[in-house]
Amino acid sequence: MTVLDVKSVFKKFKTDFYKKPNVVLKDVSFKIEQGRFVGFIGPNGAGKSTTIKCLLELIFPDSGQIYFFGQKFSLDHRIKIGFLPERPFFQEFLTGVEFLKLHWDLAQKSRALFLIKADEVLELVKLSHAKHKKLKDYSKGMLQRIGIAQALICNPEFLILDEPMSGLDPDGRILIKRILKILREKKMTVLMSSHLLEDVEELCDDLLIMHAGEVVYSGEIEIFKKNYATLEEAYSQFKIDLTENLNA
Amino acid sequence: MKQFYSIFILAKLNAREWIRLKFFHIIIFFGLLFIAFSHMLSSLTFSVQERLLYDFGLAGLELGVIVISSLIGTHSIQREIDRKTLFVLLARPLPRSYIVLGSWLSILILCFLFSSGFLFSLIISADHSNYNLGLLLASFSSLLKAMVISSFAIAFGLLVRPILALGATISYWILCYSLPDIQFFVLKLKDEALISAFQVLEKLLPQFYRYNWKSFYYITHIPSSSEILWSIFHSLAWTFVWLFLASLFFRRKEIV
């Protein structure tokens, strides 16, 4: 089953009245199938975050369609989506458990089940000990983990993670990677944007590469790197070929 | 019904956020200062002590409520966008209009907390007050105006930068009070075009001067129930208009 189907999405931003608009997404099309862990990579400014914002309707495409579970995106689909933003900016005056309760209530879930679910996700992200601590006292790694807990608390069917491991220390990265591996084992559909090829190679089934606002590769990782030992090597060669093609 | 509960959750969240900020504490400090000044001023006069105490005190109450509604109204949603805390909230199944309504309701909660505290302090510090009902109505009229001003501030805050929206909101508040003065000068000039322009302006602005009950005269001469009802409907209608426009502006706003 196709969880996400993006068809010919275009997006341009106008920075100034007199300047030419900057085209950020050019005919972006891709599909994500159920149960796949998709790595979303590309250089800075390639359009990864803009694509994610379009998926969540934080910004609106100029043209093109986005389908979730075979239907046009609607409010009801958001119940099925969990989202972790690039940087965990949360309401720092809330405690961990209050923060989860906020998102649980906003998703209009039954209050009776909250404590059971909260304990479950806090256990998963190893934050049970800090659930009554205020978020302002959390370290960056802890904030990232409570962000994942927030994304998971409403039992989403599709998870969007925008650079979940950026800026974390090695311990934090290991811990987040462990959580993501559990999600992979559970066959959860995940779209993970990342700059860390090593992590993408370790975690993901599929790969989505963006370059200058276009999707330049969408498919299985194994097929992408079949002639190379690592994803990094395959990606480097792919970029060289791509630049040559563009210059030609 | 469960969906509307989300508005209350957002309002509570926003109100909690602003209560812990220095801005709100400064407003409370100036509120207390106003009460102290109103006592000092009233003690300087022999004949109209009560009049001065309540006129000055209630002016402080309205000023505080208007500062809260205009400043928070123009900044609340933009602040969430700048701090990126809105990203995860908007990823939840909430219509964007709920964010607007939650923000507006939180301002109302803050104004209510401020005016209740202010009124309580004013009554306690006045030793004995026989005008409790009048004072309550005066405070209520300020809250009605805060309803309109905060909805206007939110709508404008979504269109332009908060600082520009703040200027527009304060001008709007002054203009809503100044209609009789403008009318006076326009009639003096006897210019048909200006008179027509004023008639249009009168229809485009709420008439705050018609329920300006924050004075000693009104706390001793309680307005009639029809006046009270009119002011409630008038404020609600204007609030609805501005909240509707704010929701419309926010519906397609890009959160970059």
XYZ file of C-alpha atoms in Angstrom:
504
model
C 0.000 0.000 0.000
C 1.263 3.486 -0.857
C 1.381 5.685 2.237
C 2.573 8.856 0.548
C 2.310 9.812 -3.085
C 3.758 13.152 -4.123
C 2.970 14.198 -7.687
C 4.669 17.024 -9.600
C 5.029 19.468 -6.736
C 6.369 22.906 -7.593
C 7.197 25.605 -5.099
C 8.793 28.995 -5.484
C 9.543 31.694 -2.954
C 9.600 35.383 -3.652
C 12.224 36.998 -1.466
C 11.735 40.565 -2.657
C 9.120 42.358 -4.689
C 11.510 43.222 -7.502
C 13.563 40.000 -7.510
C 12.871 36.904 -9.567
C 11.212 34.157 -7.507
C 13.468 31.410 -6.281
C 12.215 28.013 -7.465
C 12.787 25.633 -4.550
C 10.893 22.538 -5.695
C 10.779 21.552 -9.367
C 8.416 18.788 -10.323
C 8.993 16.764 -7.170
C 7.402 13.322 -7.412
C 7.953 10.239 -5.303
C 6.121 7.456 -3.487
C 6.601 5.858 -0.109
C 5.275 2.356 0.444
C 3.979 1.041 3.750
C 6.536 -0.366 6.171
C 9.525 1.191 4.401
C 12.177 3.246 6.168
C 13.140 5.958 3.687
C 16.290 8.036 3.945
C 15.880 11.536 2.542
C 19.234 13.014 1.611
C 20.707 15.854 -0.374
C 22.901 18.909 0.092
C 21.807 21.952 2.088
C 19.258 23.965 0.129
C 18.240 20.986 -2.023
C 14.626 21.298 -0.864
C 14.331 18.533 1.741
C 12.872 20.685 4.517
C 10.629 22.519 2.032
C 9.264 19.168 0.840
C 8.593 18.106 4.427
C 6.864 21.436 5.135
C 4.703 20.924 2.044
C 3.746 17.453 3.292
C 2.603 18.903 6.605
C 0.913 21.922 5.001
C 3.150 24.341 6.853
C 3.695 25.814 3.401
C 1.586 25.276 0.316
C 2.816 24.009 -3.069
C 2.202 26.263 -6.079
C 1.081 23.206 -8.019
C 1.050 19.429 -7.730
C -0.746 16.952 -5.507
C 0.049 15.143 -2.293
C -1.866 11.989 -1.414
C -1.776 10.220 1.934
C -3.138 6.673 1.969
C -4.576 7.212 -1.491
C -6.512 10.344 -0.565
C -5.858 14.062 -0.806
C -4.304 15.402 2.369
C -6.868 16.376 5.012
C -6.939 17.116 8.737
C -7.853 13.514 9.527
C -4.606 12.326 7.967
C -2.639 14.280 10.530
C -3.818 11.849 13.222
C -1.877 9.191 11.335
C 1.308 11.265 11.059
C 4.009 11.828 13.624
C 6.489 14.653 13.076
C 9.825 15.559 14.609
C 11.113 18.965 13.441
C 14.733 19.660 12.574
C 15.442 21.432 15.834
C 13.451 20.538 18.918
C 11.918 23.899 19.863
C 9.274 22.960 22.382
C 7.406 24.710 25.197
C 10.226 24.644 27.701
C 8.078 25.442 30.741
C 6.266 22.107 30.403
C 7.504 18.894 31.980
C 8.124 15.885 29.750
C 4.839 14.253 30.672
C 2.881 17.533 30.339
C 4.356 17.970 26.876
C 3.200 14.505 25.840
C -0.229 15.145 27.394
C -0.525 18.341 25.341
C -0.011 16.437 22.108
C -2.195 13.561 23.226
C -5.055 15.974 23.994
C -4.587 17.926 20.760
C -4.918 14.660 18.846
C -8.245 14.151 20.678
C -7.319 10.776 22.076
C -9.053 9.101 25.009
C -7.724 10.468 28.309
C -7.979 7.120 30.032
C -5.254 5.588 27.894
C -2.771 8.434 28.186
C -0.700 7.233 31.133
C -0.221 3.759 29.679
C 0.858 5.147 26.298
C 3.048 7.851 27.863
C 4.879 5.276 29.978
C 5.337 3.103 26.888
C 6.903 5.834 24.720
C 8.940 7.289 27.588
C 10.340 3.830 28.216
C 11.160 3.485 24.516
C 13.081 6.772 24.420
C 14.645 6.093 27.858
C 13.210 9.182 29.523
C 11.044 7.638 32.239
C 13.387 9.029 34.893
C 13.010 12.605 33.596
C 9.288 12.720 32.876
C 8.577 15.238 35.639
C 11.546 17.452 34.752
C 10.874 20.690 32.864
C 11.957 20.682 29.211
C 14.240 23.671 29.852
C 16.348 21.358 32.006
C 16.648 18.726 29.262
C 19.872 18.314 27.278
C 19.741 18.493 23.485
C 19.735 14.711 23.188
C 16.909 14.453 25.725
C 14.904 17.082 23.815
C 15.383 15.124 20.632
C 14.183 11.972 22.373
C 11.119 13.655 23.925
C 10.455 14.980 20.401
C 10.445 11.406 19.118
C 8.165 10.402 22.003
C 5.826 13.252 21.011
C 5.839 12.040 17.418
C 5.075 8.470 18.522
C 2.554 9.022 21.296
C -0.544 9.043 19.091
C 0.296 5.738 17.365
C 1.123 7.256 13.982
C 1.194 5.129 10.856
C 3.703 7.391 9.165
C 6.607 9.159 10.809
C 8.433 12.198 9.420
C 11.789 12.878 11.049
C 13.689 15.975 10.006
C 17.353 15.367 10.816
C 16.779 13.507 14.079
C 20.487 13.052 14.784
C 21.952 16.417 13.859
C 24.020 18.101 16.526
C 23.935 15.177 18.928
C 26.906 13.766 20.800
C 27.930 10.123 20.055
C 25.930 8.772 23.017
C 22.837 10.671 21.907
C 23.230 9.408 18.346
C 23.592 5.810 19.477
C 20.474 6.111 21.614
C 18.376 7.690 18.847
C 19.649 5.113 16.369
C 18.607 2.364 18.757
C 15.089 3.837 18.953
C 14.888 4.128 15.165
C 16.006 0.521 14.788
C 13.131 -0.577 17.028
C 10.740 1.406 14.802
C 12.213 -0.288 11.768
C 11.712 -3.696 13.338
C 8.095 -2.767 13.986
C 7.754 -2.063 10.231
C 6.741 1.538 10.751
C 6.718 3.751 7.648
C 9.335 6.454 8.168
C 10.691 9.338 6.114
C 13.950 10.465 7.665
C 15.840 13.460 6.373
C 19.522 13.280 7.237
C 23.015 14.402 6.286
C 24.622 11.397 7.923
C 25.043 8.785 5.195
C 26.377 6.213 7.644
C 23.140 6.330 9.635
C 20.985 6.301 6.516
C 22.822 3.221 5.251
C 22.396 1.477 8.578
C 18.733 2.274 9.074
C 16.996 2.755 5.763
C 15.461 0.429 3.171
C 14.918 3.078 0.508
C 16.629 6.245 -0.549
C 15.319 9.533 -1.821
C 17.913 11.986 -3.111
C 17.183 15.612 -3.839
C 19.385 17.982 -5.735
C 18.591 21.617 -6.548
C 14.875 21.149 -5.925
C 14.514 17.935 -7.909
C 14.269 14.290 -6.941
C 17.280 12.701 -8.635
C 16.960 9.216 -7.158
C 14.113 7.305 -5.562
C 14.485 3.609 -4.896
C 16.102 0.902 -2.807
C 19.436 1.585 -1.112
C 20.799 -1.803 -2.102
C 20.209 -1.067 -5.802
C 21.744 2.406 -5.423
C 24.993 1.161 -3.926
C 25.228 -2.225 -5.603
C 28.688 -1.618 -7.120
C 30.122 0.098 -4.068
C 31.086 -0.971 -0.577
C 29.395 1.916 1.205
C 26.608 4.390 0.602
C 29.100 7.237 0.905
C 31.163 5.937 -2.023
C 28.073 5.351 -4.124
C 26.740 8.806 -3.297
C 30.059 10.504 -4.174
C 30.157 8.793 -7.573
C 26.485 9.553 -8.122
C 27.126 13.262 -7.470
C 30.077 13.303 -9.884
C 27.951 11.675 -12.599
C 25.092 14.052 -11.875
C 27.293 17.146 -12.145
C 28.776 15.852 -15.408
C 25.297 15.207 -16.817
C 24.135 18.679 -15.787
C 27.207 20.324 -17.349
C 26.756 18.351 -20.549
C -17.258 19.150 21.317
C -13.988 17.281 21.837
C -12.494 19.295 18.989
C -13.392 22.611 20.639
C -11.593 21.435 23.756
C -8.391 21.830 21.717
C -8.985 25.598 21.632
C -9.095 25.643 25.413
C -5.886 23.549 25.610
C -4.106 25.980 23.294
C -5.440 28.969 25.253
C -4.214 27.498 28.528
C -0.818 26.752 27.006
C -0.465 30.276 25.623
C -1.638 31.912 28.845
C 0.829 29.842 30.890
C 3.606 30.881 28.532
C 2.849 34.604 28.867
C 2.275 34.521 32.621
C 5.830 33.369 33.180
C 7.315 36.097 31.003
C 8.669 39.348 32.474
C 6.298 41.374 30.315
C 3.263 40.262 32.308
C 5.015 40.907 35.629
C 5.868 44.438 34.504
C 2.216 45.090 33.645
C 1.206 43.874 37.118
C 3.845 46.106 38.680
C 2.565 49.148 36.782
C -0.998 48.207 37.731
C -0.062 48.296 41.409
C 1.780 51.562 40.825
C -1.390 53.016 39.282
C -3.414 52.049 42.349
C -0.811 53.651 44.626
C -0.816 56.835 42.518
C -4.586 57.014 42.502
C -4.518 56.948 46.333
C -1.808 59.597 46.430
C -3.683 61.860 44.030
C -6.980 61.428 45.814
C -5.376 62.375 49.130
C -4.197 65.659 47.581
C -7.729 66.871 47.031
C -10.378 67.814 49.632
C -13.680 67.570 47.835
C -13.467 64.895 45.115
C -11.302 62.240 46.714
C -13.417 59.265 45.643
C -13.878 60.596 42.122
C -10.137 60.910 41.634
C -9.391 57.569 43.197
C -11.767 55.670 40.923
C -11.277 57.733 37.756
C -7.523 57.327 37.916
C -7.633 53.732 39.132
C -10.069 52.559 36.457
C -8.074 54.367 33.752
C -5.097 52.276 34.915
C -7.182 49.117 34.666
C -8.244 49.843 31.096
C -4.728 50.832 30.112
C -3.336 47.581 31.508
C -5.973 45.494 29.755
C -5.396 47.290 26.444
C -1.606 46.927 26.704
C -2.020 43.193 27.373
C -4.443 42.652 24.501
C -2.586 44.751 21.944
C 0.945 43.610 22.782
C 0.202 39.938 23.241
C -2.314 39.943 20.399
C 0.168 41.275 17.879
C 3.006 39.038 19.072
C 1.533 35.734 20.226
C 1.273 33.802 16.935
C 4.340 35.420 15.346
C 6.336 34.559 18.469
C 5.355 30.904 18.117
C 6.345 30.986 14.454
C 9.709 32.610 15.226
C 10.439 30.161 18.043
C 9.266 27.289 15.803
C 7.046 25.875 18.550
C 4.115 26.105 16.140
C 5.593 23.440 13.813
C 4.668 20.476 15.972
C 1.316 21.986 16.953
C 0.329 22.442 13.321
C 1.281 18.839 12.612
C -1.625 17.836 14.867
C -5.180 17.490 13.481
C -6.126 21.085 14.255
C -7.709 23.581 11.892
C -5.563 26.705 11.793
C -8.494 28.774 13.029
C -8.134 26.973 16.380
C -4.666 28.467 16.794
C -6.184 31.921 16.263
C -9.061 31.235 18.661
C -6.726 29.712 21.245
C -4.491 32.737 21.087
C -7.465 35.101 21.453
C -8.898 33.134 24.361
C -5.546 33.157 26.140
C -5.456 36.960 25.930
C -8.933 37.071 27.380
C -7.812 34.833 30.262
C -4.825 37.114 30.925
C -6.989 40.250 30.771
C -9.494 38.651 33.127
C -6.754 37.695 35.588
C -5.245 41.177 35.431
C -8.540 43.053 35.782
C -9.758 40.794 38.622
C -6.519 41.299 40.522
C -6.516 45.020 39.830
C -10.137 45.481 40.891
C -9.674 43.388 44.004
C -6.615 45.440 44.999
C -8.438 48.701 44.284
C -11.466 47.712 46.370
C -9.347 46.388 49.262
C -7.096 49.448 49.265
C -10.108 51.794 49.168
C -11.029 50.604 52.697
C -14.753 50.578 52.083
C -16.338 50.744 48.710
C -20.060 51.008 48.097
C -19.662 50.806 44.373
C -18.838 47.168 43.823
C -21.443 46.644 41.097
C -20.391 49.811 39.275
C -16.734 48.803 39.527
C -17.530 45.360 38.178
C -19.358 46.880 35.229
C -16.485 49.290 34.578
C -14.073 46.370 34.537
C -16.482 44.382 32.353
C -16.643 47.225 29.798
C -12.838 47.248 29.642
C -12.872 43.498 29.023
C -15.386 43.936 26.208
C -13.055 46.430 24.563
C -10.123 44.072 25.128
C -12.076 41.396 23.258
C -12.289 43.612 20.173
C -8.763 45.014 20.450
C -7.146 41.596 20.889
C -8.970 40.141 17.879
C -7.931 43.161 15.798
C -4.342 42.803 17.048
C -4.211 39.098 16.127
C -5.606 39.773 12.640
C -3.128 42.586 11.967
C -0.261 40.674 13.562
C -0.785 37.993 10.926
C -0.617 40.494 8.082
C 2.321 42.705 8.980
C 5.261 42.710 11.366
C 4.192 42.715 15.044
C 5.599 46.178 15.726
C 3.595 47.690 12.839
C 0.522 45.783 13.955
C 1.002 47.160 17.465
C 1.027 50.722 16.105
C -2.103 49.993 14.082
C -3.839 48.449 17.101
C -3.148 51.396 19.380
C -4.309 53.813 16.649
C -7.450 51.712 16.231
C -8.150 51.865 19.970
C -7.706 55.640 20.035
C -9.869 56.055 16.928
C -12.664 53.946 18.427
C -12.823 56.391 21.330
C -12.401 59.528 19.258
C -15.409 59.281 16.957
C -17.469 61.955 18.824
C -14.507 64.377 18.722
C -13.991 63.784 15.006
C -17.709 64.268 14.468
C -17.607 67.559 16.363
C -14.882 68.988 14.131
C -16.396 67.584 10.947
C -19.746 69.207 11.740
C -17.996 72.495 12.496
C -16.356 72.434 9.063
C -19.739 71.856 7.357
C -18.034 70.050 4.487
C -20.382 67.541 2.818
C -17.555 65.265 1.681
C -16.066 65.126 5.160
C -19.464 64.479 6.708
C -20.021 61.566 4.318
C -16.517 60.274 5.039
C -17.236 60.427 8.755
C -20.488 58.522 8.296
C -18.550 55.750 6.562
C -15.866 55.781 9.285
C -18.529 55.540 11.975
C -19.817 52.334 10.378
C -16.310 50.870 10.068
C -15.304 51.308 13.699
C -16.582 49.960 17.002
C -18.051 52.688 19.214
C -16.087 52.335 22.433
C -17.232 55.749 23.681
C -20.757 54.366 24.065
C -19.640 52.025 26.828
C -16.883 53.996 28.392
C -17.948 53.186 31.941
C -14.595 53.468 33.647
C -15.402 56.652 35.535
C -16.806 57.664 38.900
C -19.978 58.923 37.201
C -20.808 55.495 35.803
C -19.943 53.542 38.904
C -22.432 55.694 40.790
C -24.962 55.766 37.930
C -25.216 52.168 36.715
C -25.936 51.901 32.958
C -29.295 50.405 31.979
C -29.603 46.738 31.089
C -30.346 47.639 27.457
C -27.090 49.615 27.290
C -25.211 46.678 28.773
C -26.801 44.244 26.322
C -26.056 46.562 23.387
C -22.399 46.834 24.398
C -22.111 43.037 24.687
C -23.588 42.411 21.233
C -21.638 45.277 19.690
C -18.324 43.952 21.040
C -19.140 40.358 20.149
C -20.035 41.327 16.583
C -16.773 43.218 16.071
C -14.776 40.465 17.724
C -16.376 37.913 15.426
C -15.529 40.020 12.357
C -11.852 40.371 13.313
C -11.463 36.736 14.380
C -13.023 35.607 11.124
C -10.586 37.795 9.179
C -7.666 36.597 11.320
C -8.582 32.961 10.599
C -8.786 33.806 6.924
C -5.333 35.467 6.960
C -3.807 32.552 8.864
C -5.439 29.839 6.750
C -2.882 30.126 3.932
C -0.027 31.747 5.844
C 3.230 29.975 5.111
C 5.161 28.899 8.185
C 8.701 29.010 6.842
